[in-house]
Coordinates of C-alpha atoms and ligand atoms in Angstrom, one line a residue:
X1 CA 2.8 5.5 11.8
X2 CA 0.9 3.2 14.1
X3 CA 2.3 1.0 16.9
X4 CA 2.7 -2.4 15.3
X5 CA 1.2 -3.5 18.5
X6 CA -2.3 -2.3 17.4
X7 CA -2.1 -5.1 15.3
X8 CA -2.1 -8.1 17.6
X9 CA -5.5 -8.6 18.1
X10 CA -5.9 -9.2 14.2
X11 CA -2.6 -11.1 14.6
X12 CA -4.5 -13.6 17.3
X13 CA -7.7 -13.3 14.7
X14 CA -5.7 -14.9 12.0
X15 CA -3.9 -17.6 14.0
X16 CA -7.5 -18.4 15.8
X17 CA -8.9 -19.0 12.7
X18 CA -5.7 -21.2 10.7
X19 CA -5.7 -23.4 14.0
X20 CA -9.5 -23.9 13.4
X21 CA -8.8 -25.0 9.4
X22 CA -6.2 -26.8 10.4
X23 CA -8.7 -28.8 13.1
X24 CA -10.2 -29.6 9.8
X25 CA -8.0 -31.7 9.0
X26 CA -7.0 -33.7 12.2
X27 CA -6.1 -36.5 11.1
X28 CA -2.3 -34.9 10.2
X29 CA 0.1 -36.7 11.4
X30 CA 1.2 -34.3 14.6
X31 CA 4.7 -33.1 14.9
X32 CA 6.7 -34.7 18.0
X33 CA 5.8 -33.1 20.8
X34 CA 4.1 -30.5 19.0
X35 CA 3.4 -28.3 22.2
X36 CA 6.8 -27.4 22.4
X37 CA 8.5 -28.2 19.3
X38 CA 8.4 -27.0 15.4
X39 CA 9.7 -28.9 12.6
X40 CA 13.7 -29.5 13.4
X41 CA 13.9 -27.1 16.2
X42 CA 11.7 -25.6 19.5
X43 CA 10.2 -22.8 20.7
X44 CA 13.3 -21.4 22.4
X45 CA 15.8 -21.9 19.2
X46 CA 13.3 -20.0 17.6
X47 CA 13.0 -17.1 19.6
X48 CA 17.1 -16.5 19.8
X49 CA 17.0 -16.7 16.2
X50 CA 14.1 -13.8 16.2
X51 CA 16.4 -11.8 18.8
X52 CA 19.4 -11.7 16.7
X53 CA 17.0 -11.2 13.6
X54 CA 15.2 -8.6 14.9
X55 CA 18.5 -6.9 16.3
X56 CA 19.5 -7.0 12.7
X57 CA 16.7 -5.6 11.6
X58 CA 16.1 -2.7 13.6
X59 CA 19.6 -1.7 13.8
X60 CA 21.2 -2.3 10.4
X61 CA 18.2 -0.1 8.9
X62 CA 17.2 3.6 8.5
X63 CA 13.3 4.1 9.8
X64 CA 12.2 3.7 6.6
X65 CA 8.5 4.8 8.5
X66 CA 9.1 8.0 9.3
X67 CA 8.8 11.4 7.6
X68 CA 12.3 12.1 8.2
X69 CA 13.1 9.1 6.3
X70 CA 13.1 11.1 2.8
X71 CA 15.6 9.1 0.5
X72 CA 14.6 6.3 -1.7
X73 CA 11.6 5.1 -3.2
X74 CA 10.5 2.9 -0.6
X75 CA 8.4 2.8 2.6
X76 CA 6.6 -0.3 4.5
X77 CA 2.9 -1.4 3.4
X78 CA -0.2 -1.3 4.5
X79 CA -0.9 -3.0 7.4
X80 CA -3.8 -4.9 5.5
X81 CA -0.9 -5.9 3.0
X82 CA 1.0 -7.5 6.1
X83 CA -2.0 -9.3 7.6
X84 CA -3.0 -10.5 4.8
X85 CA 0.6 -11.7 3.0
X86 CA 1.2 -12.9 6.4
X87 CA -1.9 -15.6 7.0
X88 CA -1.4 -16.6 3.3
X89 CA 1.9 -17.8 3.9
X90 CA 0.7 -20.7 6.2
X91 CA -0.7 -22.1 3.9
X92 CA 1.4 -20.7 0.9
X93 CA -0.6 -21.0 -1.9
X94 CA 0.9 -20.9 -5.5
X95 CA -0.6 -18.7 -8.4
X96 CA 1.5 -20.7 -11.1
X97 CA -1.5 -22.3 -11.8
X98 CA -5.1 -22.4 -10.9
X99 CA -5.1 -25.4 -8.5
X100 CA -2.1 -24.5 -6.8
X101 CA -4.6 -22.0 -5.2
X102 CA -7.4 -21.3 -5.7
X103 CA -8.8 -18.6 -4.1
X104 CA -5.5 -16.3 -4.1
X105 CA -5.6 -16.6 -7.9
X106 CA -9.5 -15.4 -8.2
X107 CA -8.5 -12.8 -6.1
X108 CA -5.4 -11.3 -7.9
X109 CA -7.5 -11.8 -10.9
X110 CA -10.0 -9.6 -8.8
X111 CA -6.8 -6.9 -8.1
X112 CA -5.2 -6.8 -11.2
X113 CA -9.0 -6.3 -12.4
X114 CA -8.7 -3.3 -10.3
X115 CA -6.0 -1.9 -11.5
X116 CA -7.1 -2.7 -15.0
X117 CA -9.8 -0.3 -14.2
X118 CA -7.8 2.4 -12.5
X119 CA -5.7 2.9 -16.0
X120 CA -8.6 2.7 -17.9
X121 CA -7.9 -0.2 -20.1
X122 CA -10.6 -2.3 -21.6
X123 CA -12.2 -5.2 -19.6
X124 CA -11.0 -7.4 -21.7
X125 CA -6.9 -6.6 -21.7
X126 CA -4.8 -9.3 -20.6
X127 CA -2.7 -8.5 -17.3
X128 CA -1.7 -10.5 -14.3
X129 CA 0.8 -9.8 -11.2
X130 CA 4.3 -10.5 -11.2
X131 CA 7.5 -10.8 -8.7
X132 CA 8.6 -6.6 -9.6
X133 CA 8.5 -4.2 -12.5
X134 CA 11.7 -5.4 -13.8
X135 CA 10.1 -8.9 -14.9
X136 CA 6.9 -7.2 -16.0
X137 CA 8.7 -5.0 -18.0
X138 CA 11.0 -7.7 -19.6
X139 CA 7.8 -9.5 -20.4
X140 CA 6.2 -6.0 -22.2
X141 CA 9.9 -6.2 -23.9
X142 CA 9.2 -9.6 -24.8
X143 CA 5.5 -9.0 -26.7
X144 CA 7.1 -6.2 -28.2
X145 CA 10.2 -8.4 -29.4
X146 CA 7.9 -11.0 -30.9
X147 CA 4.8 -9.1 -31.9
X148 CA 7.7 -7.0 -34.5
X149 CA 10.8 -9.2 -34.8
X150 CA 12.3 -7.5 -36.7
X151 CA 12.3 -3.5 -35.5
X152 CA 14.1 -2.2 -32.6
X153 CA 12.8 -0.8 -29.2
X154 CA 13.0 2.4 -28.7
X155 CA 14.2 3.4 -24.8
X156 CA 15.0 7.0 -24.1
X157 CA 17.7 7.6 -22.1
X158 CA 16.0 8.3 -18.7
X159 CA 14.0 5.5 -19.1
X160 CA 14.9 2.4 -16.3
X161 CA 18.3 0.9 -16.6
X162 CA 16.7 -2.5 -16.9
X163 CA 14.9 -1.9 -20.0
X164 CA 18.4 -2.0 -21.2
X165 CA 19.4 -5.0 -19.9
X166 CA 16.0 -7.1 -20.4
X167 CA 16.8 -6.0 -24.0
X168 CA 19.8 -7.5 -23.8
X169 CA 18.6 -10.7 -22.4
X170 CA 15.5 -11.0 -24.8
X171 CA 18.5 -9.9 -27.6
X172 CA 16.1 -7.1 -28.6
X173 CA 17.6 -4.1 -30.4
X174 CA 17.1 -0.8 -29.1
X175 CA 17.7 2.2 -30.6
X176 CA 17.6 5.7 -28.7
X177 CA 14.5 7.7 -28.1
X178 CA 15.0 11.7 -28.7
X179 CA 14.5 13.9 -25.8
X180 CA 14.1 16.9 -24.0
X181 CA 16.7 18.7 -21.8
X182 CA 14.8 17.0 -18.5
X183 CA 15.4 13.6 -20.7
X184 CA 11.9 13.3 -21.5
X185 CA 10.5 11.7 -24.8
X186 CA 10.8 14.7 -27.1
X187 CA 7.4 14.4 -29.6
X188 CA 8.5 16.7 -32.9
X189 CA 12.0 14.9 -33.0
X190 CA 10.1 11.1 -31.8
X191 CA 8.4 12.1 -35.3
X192 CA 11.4 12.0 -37.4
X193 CA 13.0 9.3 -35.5
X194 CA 9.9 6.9 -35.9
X195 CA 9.2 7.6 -39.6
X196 CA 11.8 5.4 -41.2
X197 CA 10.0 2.2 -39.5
X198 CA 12.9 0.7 -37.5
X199 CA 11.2 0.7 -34.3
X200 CA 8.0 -1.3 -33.5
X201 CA 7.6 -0.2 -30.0
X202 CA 8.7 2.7 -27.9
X203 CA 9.0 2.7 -24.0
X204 CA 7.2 5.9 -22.8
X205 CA 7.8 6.2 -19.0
X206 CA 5.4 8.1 -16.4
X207 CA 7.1 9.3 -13.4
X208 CA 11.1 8.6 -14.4
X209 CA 12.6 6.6 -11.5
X210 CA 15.7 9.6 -10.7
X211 CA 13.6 12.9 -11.5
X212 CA 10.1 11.6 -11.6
X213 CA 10.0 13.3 -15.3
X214 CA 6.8 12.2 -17.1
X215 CA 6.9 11.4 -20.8
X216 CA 4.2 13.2 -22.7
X217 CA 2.2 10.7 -23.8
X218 CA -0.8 12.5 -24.4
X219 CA 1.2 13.7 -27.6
X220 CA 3.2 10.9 -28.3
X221 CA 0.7 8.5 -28.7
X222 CA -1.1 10.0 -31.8
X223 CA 2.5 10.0 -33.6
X224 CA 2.9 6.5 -32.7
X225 CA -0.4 5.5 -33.8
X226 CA 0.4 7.6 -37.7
X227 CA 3.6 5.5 -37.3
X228 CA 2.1 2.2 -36.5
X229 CA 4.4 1.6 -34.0
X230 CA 3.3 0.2 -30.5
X231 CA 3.8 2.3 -27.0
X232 CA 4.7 0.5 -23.9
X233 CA 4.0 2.3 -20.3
X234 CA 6.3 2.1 -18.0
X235 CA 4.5 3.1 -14.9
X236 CA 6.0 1.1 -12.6
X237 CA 6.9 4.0 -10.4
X238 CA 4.1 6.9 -11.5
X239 CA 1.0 4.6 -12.1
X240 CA -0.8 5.0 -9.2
X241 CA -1.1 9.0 -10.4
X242 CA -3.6 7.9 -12.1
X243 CA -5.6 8.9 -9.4
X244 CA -3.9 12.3 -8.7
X245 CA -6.4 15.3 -9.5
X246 CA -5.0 18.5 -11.2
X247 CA -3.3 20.4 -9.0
X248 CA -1.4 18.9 -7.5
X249 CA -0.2 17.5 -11.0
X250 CA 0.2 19.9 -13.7
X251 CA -2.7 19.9 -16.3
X252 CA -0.1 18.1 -19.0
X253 CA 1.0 15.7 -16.4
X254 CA -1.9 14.7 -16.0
X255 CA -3.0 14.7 -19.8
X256 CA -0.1 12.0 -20.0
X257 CA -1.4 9.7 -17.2
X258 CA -4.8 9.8 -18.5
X259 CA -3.4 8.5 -21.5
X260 CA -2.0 5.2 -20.7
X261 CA -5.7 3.9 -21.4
X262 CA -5.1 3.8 -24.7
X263 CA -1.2 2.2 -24.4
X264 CA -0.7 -1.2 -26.1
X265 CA 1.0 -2.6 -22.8
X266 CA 1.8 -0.9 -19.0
X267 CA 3.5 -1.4 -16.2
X268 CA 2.9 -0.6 -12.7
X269 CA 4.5 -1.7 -9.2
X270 CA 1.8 -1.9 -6.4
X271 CA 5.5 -2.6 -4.0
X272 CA 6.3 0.5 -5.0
X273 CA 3.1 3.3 -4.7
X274 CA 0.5 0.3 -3.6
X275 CA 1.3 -0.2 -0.6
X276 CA 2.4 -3.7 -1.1
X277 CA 5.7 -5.6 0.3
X278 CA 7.9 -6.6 -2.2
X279 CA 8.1 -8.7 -4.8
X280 CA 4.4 -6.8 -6.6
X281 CA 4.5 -5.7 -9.9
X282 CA 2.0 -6.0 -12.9
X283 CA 2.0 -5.6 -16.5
X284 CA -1.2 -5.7 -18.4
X285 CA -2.1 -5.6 -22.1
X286 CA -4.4 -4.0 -24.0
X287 CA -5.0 -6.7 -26.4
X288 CA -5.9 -10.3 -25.1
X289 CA -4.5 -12.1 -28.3
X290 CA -0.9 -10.5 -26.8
X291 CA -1.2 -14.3 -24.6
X292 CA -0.2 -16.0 -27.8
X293 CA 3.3 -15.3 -27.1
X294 CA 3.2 -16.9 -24.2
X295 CA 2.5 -20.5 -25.1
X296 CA 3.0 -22.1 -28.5
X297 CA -0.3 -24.0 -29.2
X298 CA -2.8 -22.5 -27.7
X299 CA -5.4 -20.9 -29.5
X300 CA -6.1 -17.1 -29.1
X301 CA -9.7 -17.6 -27.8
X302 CA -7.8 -19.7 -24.4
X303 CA -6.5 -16.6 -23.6
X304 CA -9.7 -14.8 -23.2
X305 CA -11.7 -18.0 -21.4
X306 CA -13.0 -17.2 -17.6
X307 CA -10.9 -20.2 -16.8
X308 CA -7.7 -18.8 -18.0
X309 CA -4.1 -20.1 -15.9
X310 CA -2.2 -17.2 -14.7
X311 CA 0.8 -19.3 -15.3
X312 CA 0.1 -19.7 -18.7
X313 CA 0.2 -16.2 -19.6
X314 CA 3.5 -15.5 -16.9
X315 CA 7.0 -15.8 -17.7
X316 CA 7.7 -16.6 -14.4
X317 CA 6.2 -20.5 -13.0
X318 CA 5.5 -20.1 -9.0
X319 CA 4.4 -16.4 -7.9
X320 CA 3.4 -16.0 -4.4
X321 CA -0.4 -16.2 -4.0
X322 CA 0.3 -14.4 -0.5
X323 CA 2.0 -11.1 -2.9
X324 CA -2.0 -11.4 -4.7
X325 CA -3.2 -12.1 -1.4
X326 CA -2.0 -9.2 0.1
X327 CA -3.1 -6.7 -2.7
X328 CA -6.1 -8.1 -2.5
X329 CA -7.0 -7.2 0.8
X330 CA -5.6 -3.6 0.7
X331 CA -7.7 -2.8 -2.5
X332 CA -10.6 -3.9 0.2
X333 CA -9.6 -0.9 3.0
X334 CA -8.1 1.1 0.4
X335 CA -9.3 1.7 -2.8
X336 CA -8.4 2.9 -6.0
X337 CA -10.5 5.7 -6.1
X338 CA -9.6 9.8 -6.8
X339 CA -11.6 11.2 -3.8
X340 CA -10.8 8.1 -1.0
X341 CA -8.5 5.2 -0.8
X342 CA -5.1 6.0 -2.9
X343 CA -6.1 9.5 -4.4
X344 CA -5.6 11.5 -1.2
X345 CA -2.6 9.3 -0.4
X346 CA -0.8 10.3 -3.6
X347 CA -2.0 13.6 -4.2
X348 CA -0.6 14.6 -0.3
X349 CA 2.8 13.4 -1.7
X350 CA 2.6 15.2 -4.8
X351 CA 1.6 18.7 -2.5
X352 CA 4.5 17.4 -0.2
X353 CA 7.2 17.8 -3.2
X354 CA 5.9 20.4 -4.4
X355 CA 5.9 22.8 -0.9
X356 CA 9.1 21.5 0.0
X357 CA 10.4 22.5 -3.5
X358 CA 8.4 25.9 -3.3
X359 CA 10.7 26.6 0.6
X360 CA 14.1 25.5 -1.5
X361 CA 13.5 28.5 -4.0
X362 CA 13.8 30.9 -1.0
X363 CA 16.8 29.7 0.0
X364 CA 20.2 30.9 -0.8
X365 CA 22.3 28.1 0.5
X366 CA 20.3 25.2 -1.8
X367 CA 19.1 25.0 -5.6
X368 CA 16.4 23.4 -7.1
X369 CA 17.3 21.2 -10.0
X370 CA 14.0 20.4 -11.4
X371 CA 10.2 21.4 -10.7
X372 CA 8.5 18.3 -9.8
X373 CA 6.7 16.6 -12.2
X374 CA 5.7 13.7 -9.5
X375 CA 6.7 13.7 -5.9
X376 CA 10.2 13.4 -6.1
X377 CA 12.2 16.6 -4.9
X378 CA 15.7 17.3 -6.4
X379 CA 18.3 20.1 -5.3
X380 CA 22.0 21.0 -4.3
X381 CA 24.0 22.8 -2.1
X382 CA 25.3 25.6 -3.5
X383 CA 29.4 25.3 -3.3
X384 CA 31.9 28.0 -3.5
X385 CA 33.0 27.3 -6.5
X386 CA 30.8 27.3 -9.8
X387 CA 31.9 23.7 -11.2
X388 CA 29.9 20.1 -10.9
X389 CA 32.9 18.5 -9.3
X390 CA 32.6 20.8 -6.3
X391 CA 28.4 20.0 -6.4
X392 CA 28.8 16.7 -6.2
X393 CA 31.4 16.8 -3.7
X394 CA 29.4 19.5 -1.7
X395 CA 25.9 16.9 -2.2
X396 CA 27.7 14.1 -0.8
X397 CA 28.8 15.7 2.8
X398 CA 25.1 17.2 3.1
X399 CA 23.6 13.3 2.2
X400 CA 26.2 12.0 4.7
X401 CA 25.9 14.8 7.7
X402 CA 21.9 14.7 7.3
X403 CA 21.5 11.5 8.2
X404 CA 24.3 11.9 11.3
X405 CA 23.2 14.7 12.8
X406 CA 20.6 14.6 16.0
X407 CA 17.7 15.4 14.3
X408 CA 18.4 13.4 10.9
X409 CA 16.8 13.3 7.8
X410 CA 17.6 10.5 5.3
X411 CA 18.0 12.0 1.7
X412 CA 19.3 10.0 -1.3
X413 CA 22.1 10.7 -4.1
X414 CA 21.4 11.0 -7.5
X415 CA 23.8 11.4 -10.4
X416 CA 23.0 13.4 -13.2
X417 CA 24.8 13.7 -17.2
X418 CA 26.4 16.7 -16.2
X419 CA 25.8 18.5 -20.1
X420 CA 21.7 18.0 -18.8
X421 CA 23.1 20.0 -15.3
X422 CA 24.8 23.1 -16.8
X423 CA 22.1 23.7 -20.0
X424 CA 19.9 24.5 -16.5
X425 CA 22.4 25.8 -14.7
X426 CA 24.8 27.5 -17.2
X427 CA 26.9 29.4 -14.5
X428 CA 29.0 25.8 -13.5
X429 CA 31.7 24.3 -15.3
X430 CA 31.1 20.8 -16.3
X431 CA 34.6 20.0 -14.7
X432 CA 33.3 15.9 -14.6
X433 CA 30.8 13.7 -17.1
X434 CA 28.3 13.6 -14.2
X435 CA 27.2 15.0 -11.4
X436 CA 25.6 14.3 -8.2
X437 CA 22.5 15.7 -6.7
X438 CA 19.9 15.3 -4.0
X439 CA 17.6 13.7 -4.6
X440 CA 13.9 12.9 -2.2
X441 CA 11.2 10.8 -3.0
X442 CA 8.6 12.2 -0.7
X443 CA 5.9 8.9 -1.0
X444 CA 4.5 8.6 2.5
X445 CA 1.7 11.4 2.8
X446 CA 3.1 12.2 6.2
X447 CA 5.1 14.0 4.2
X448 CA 3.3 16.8 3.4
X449 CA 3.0 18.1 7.2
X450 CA 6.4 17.3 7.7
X451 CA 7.7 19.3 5.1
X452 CA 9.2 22.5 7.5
X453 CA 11.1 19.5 9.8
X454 CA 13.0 18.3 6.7
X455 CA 14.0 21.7 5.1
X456 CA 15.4 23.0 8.5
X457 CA 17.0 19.4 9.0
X458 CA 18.7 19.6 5.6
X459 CA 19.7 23.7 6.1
X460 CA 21.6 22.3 9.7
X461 CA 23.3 20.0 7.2
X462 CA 24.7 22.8 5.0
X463 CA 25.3 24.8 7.3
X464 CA 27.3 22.4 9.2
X465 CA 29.4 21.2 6.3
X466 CA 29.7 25.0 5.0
X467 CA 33.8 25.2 4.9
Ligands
PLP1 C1 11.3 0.7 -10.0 C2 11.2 0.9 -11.5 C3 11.4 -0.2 -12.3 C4 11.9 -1.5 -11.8 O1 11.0 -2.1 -11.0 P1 11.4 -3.2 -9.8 O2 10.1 -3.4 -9.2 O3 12.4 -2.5 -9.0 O4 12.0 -4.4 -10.5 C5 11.2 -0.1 -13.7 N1 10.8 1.1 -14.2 C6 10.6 2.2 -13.4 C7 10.1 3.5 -14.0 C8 10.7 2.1 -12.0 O5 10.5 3.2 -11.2

């Protein structure tokens, strides 16, 4: 991580060169006493509320920076993200519509051409940024909904919970989606399940948010197609392994993510593996005429002109031109490329997974639960006794003593059906429905160095719970 002081030159950069817009326009009417005062408060107010914010902040937070932060799916953006979001907001342009700013919505026209690009759809496939992958997904939901009223969509059970509830809100039915023992999509039985036509559109998803599972898509999708029945990515979480290279995925991981090119719709979070602050997610789709949906008398051919409204084809009115902005700008110093840019970022965090998972086999007092698929890590301490309530009891003092000790390292909890836990690991009892896990989503590539740190971190954590 860098010091965020490295950054104030950049900082001064972009206030230099608002102040000299703003001289553009002098003839504002000036705040009073604008040397010392901002609208309804001065400089001073303003800087006690920053100290109890930033005390806040700092303190009520785990270092979400460092390596030894190894929990959740989160970390903080590129600093070109920050800059960037950051001089949008004085001016806080709008990309509801094209006047509302201009140059922010040519520019996540520009990105979410990029990422268009990246997953290999065709130039000509509808897509445009929204405020998360929950929206964009409820508004893939909502295409699927109206393009076949009348069929159900099918969600497997590891998919996201909020395909569930976006259902719900669109009053879509769903109907279950076979699967595997890891939970994912499960081709032979999808067959048998697809062939009596009550689904129009399945949600396949690449990189499951809990395991980080990956739906085989390559193989699902010619079933679909004999079935006529649309596929939905949700990539939220795994899309930006596009640009992973085989290893460090697996050859049929990465068969499924070259797939998603020919998907009807897809998902993918740049807040989550972009390097964006929240809220930046995208969905795109593969055929323009999808915009029809969106607005009742247009004609198809609007939704394919140059001059197209984002707005018109968004569920949601105002979206943050600073969020488009921001992306924008990092797709400038980083870009989405195999060899530079993102590749090496997420390949390091798939190798990261991967060697931590490779040190946890050779050790007695922890137990993989499954290979990674993406760069999520999942395990347990082994308990005394052979039944899930004692794993999940035994996972919970590890989570909680990691993250206490000295030298702390921040894992997550995950909870898992336990009837999936024992057909792996047949020698527990399922003594409970579920059970809990670790669970680490290694997405900062500092990771992959860093690997050795954590594992001893988490063993002191056993052993110092070990009763
Ligand atoms: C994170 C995630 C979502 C939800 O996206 P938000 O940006 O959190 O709203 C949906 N699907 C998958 C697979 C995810 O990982």
């Amino acid at each position: 991580m860098y010091d965020p002081r490295t950054l104030l030159p950049l900082v001064h950069r972009l206030c230099t060169h608002l102040s000299e817009w703003q001289d553009q326009h002098a003839d504002a009417p000036v705040d009073s006493n604008t040397a010392a005062s901002f609208v309804g408060c001065d400089v001073d107010a303003l800087e006690s509320v920053l100290t109890s914010y930033l005390d806040r902040l700092t303190t009520g937070n785990y270092p979400f920076f460092h390596p030894s932060y190894a929990g959740q799916m989160l970390k903080p953006p590129h600093p070109a993200a920050i800059l960037g979001y950051w001089a949008a907001q004085f001016i806080n342009p709008n990309n509801h519509a094209l006047d509302g700013g201009p140059p922010t919505s040519a520019m996540e026209k520009e990105a979410v051409d990029a990422l268009r690009g990246m997953l290999g759809f065709p130039g000509d496939a509808l897509g445009h940024l929204t405020s998360g992958g929950t929206i964009a997904n409820l508004e893939a939901l909502f295409v699927a909904r109206e393009s076949h009223p009348d069929q159900a969509i099918g969600v497997a059970s590891s998919a996201h919970y909020t395909h569930s509830r976006m259902s719900h809100v669109l009053r879509a039915d769903t109907a279950p989606l076979p699967t595997d023992d890891w939970g994912r999509i499960d081709p032979d039985a999808l067959n048998a399940t697809l062939a009596n036509g009550s689904i129009g559109t399945i949600v396949c998803t690449l990189g499951t948010t809990g395991l980080g599972v990956v739906d085989p898509l390559h193989t699902i999708l010619p079933i679909c197609r004999h079935h006529g029945v649309r596929v939905h990515v949700d990539a939220a979480y795994g899309g930006f392994f596009r640009l992973a290279t085989a290893p460090p995925l697996s050859h049929s991981t990465k068969a499924a993510f070259d797939a998603i090119s020919e998907a009807d719709s897809v998902v993918i979070d740049p807040h989550k593996h972009g390097l964006q602050p929240y809220g930046c997610g995208a969905v795109l789709f593969r055929d323009p005429a999808a915009g029809r949906f969106y607005a009742h008398d247009s004609p198809y051919t609007y939704f394919t002109s140059d001059d197209l409204h984002l707005g018109e084809i968004s569920l949601e009115c105002s979206r943050a031109g600073a969020a488009a902005g921001a992306l924008w700008c990092t797709l400038q110093a980083v870009p989405l490329a195999e060899g530079e840019g993102l590749g090496p970022i997420v390949n390091a965090c798939l190798s990261a997974a991967r060697s931590w998972t490779a040190r946890l086999h050779k050790e007695e007092t922890l137990t993989v639960y499954t290979e990674p698929e993406t760069d999520i890590a999942t395990f347990f301490p082994v308990p005394s006794a052979h039944h899930t309530e004692a794993v999940s009891a035994r996972s919970q003092r590890v989570f909680d003593q990691a993250m206490q000790q000295e030298e702390p390292v921040y894992l997550s909890l995950y909870s898992v059906p336990s009837a999936q836990f024992t057909t792996h690991h047949p020698t527990y009892a399922a003594t409970t429905d579920t059970v809990t896990i670790l669970r680490s989503v290694l997405m900062k590539p500092t990771h992959e160095a860093y690997v050795d740190t954590m594992h001893e971190r988490v063993c002191k954590a056993v052993a110092a719970t070990q009763s």
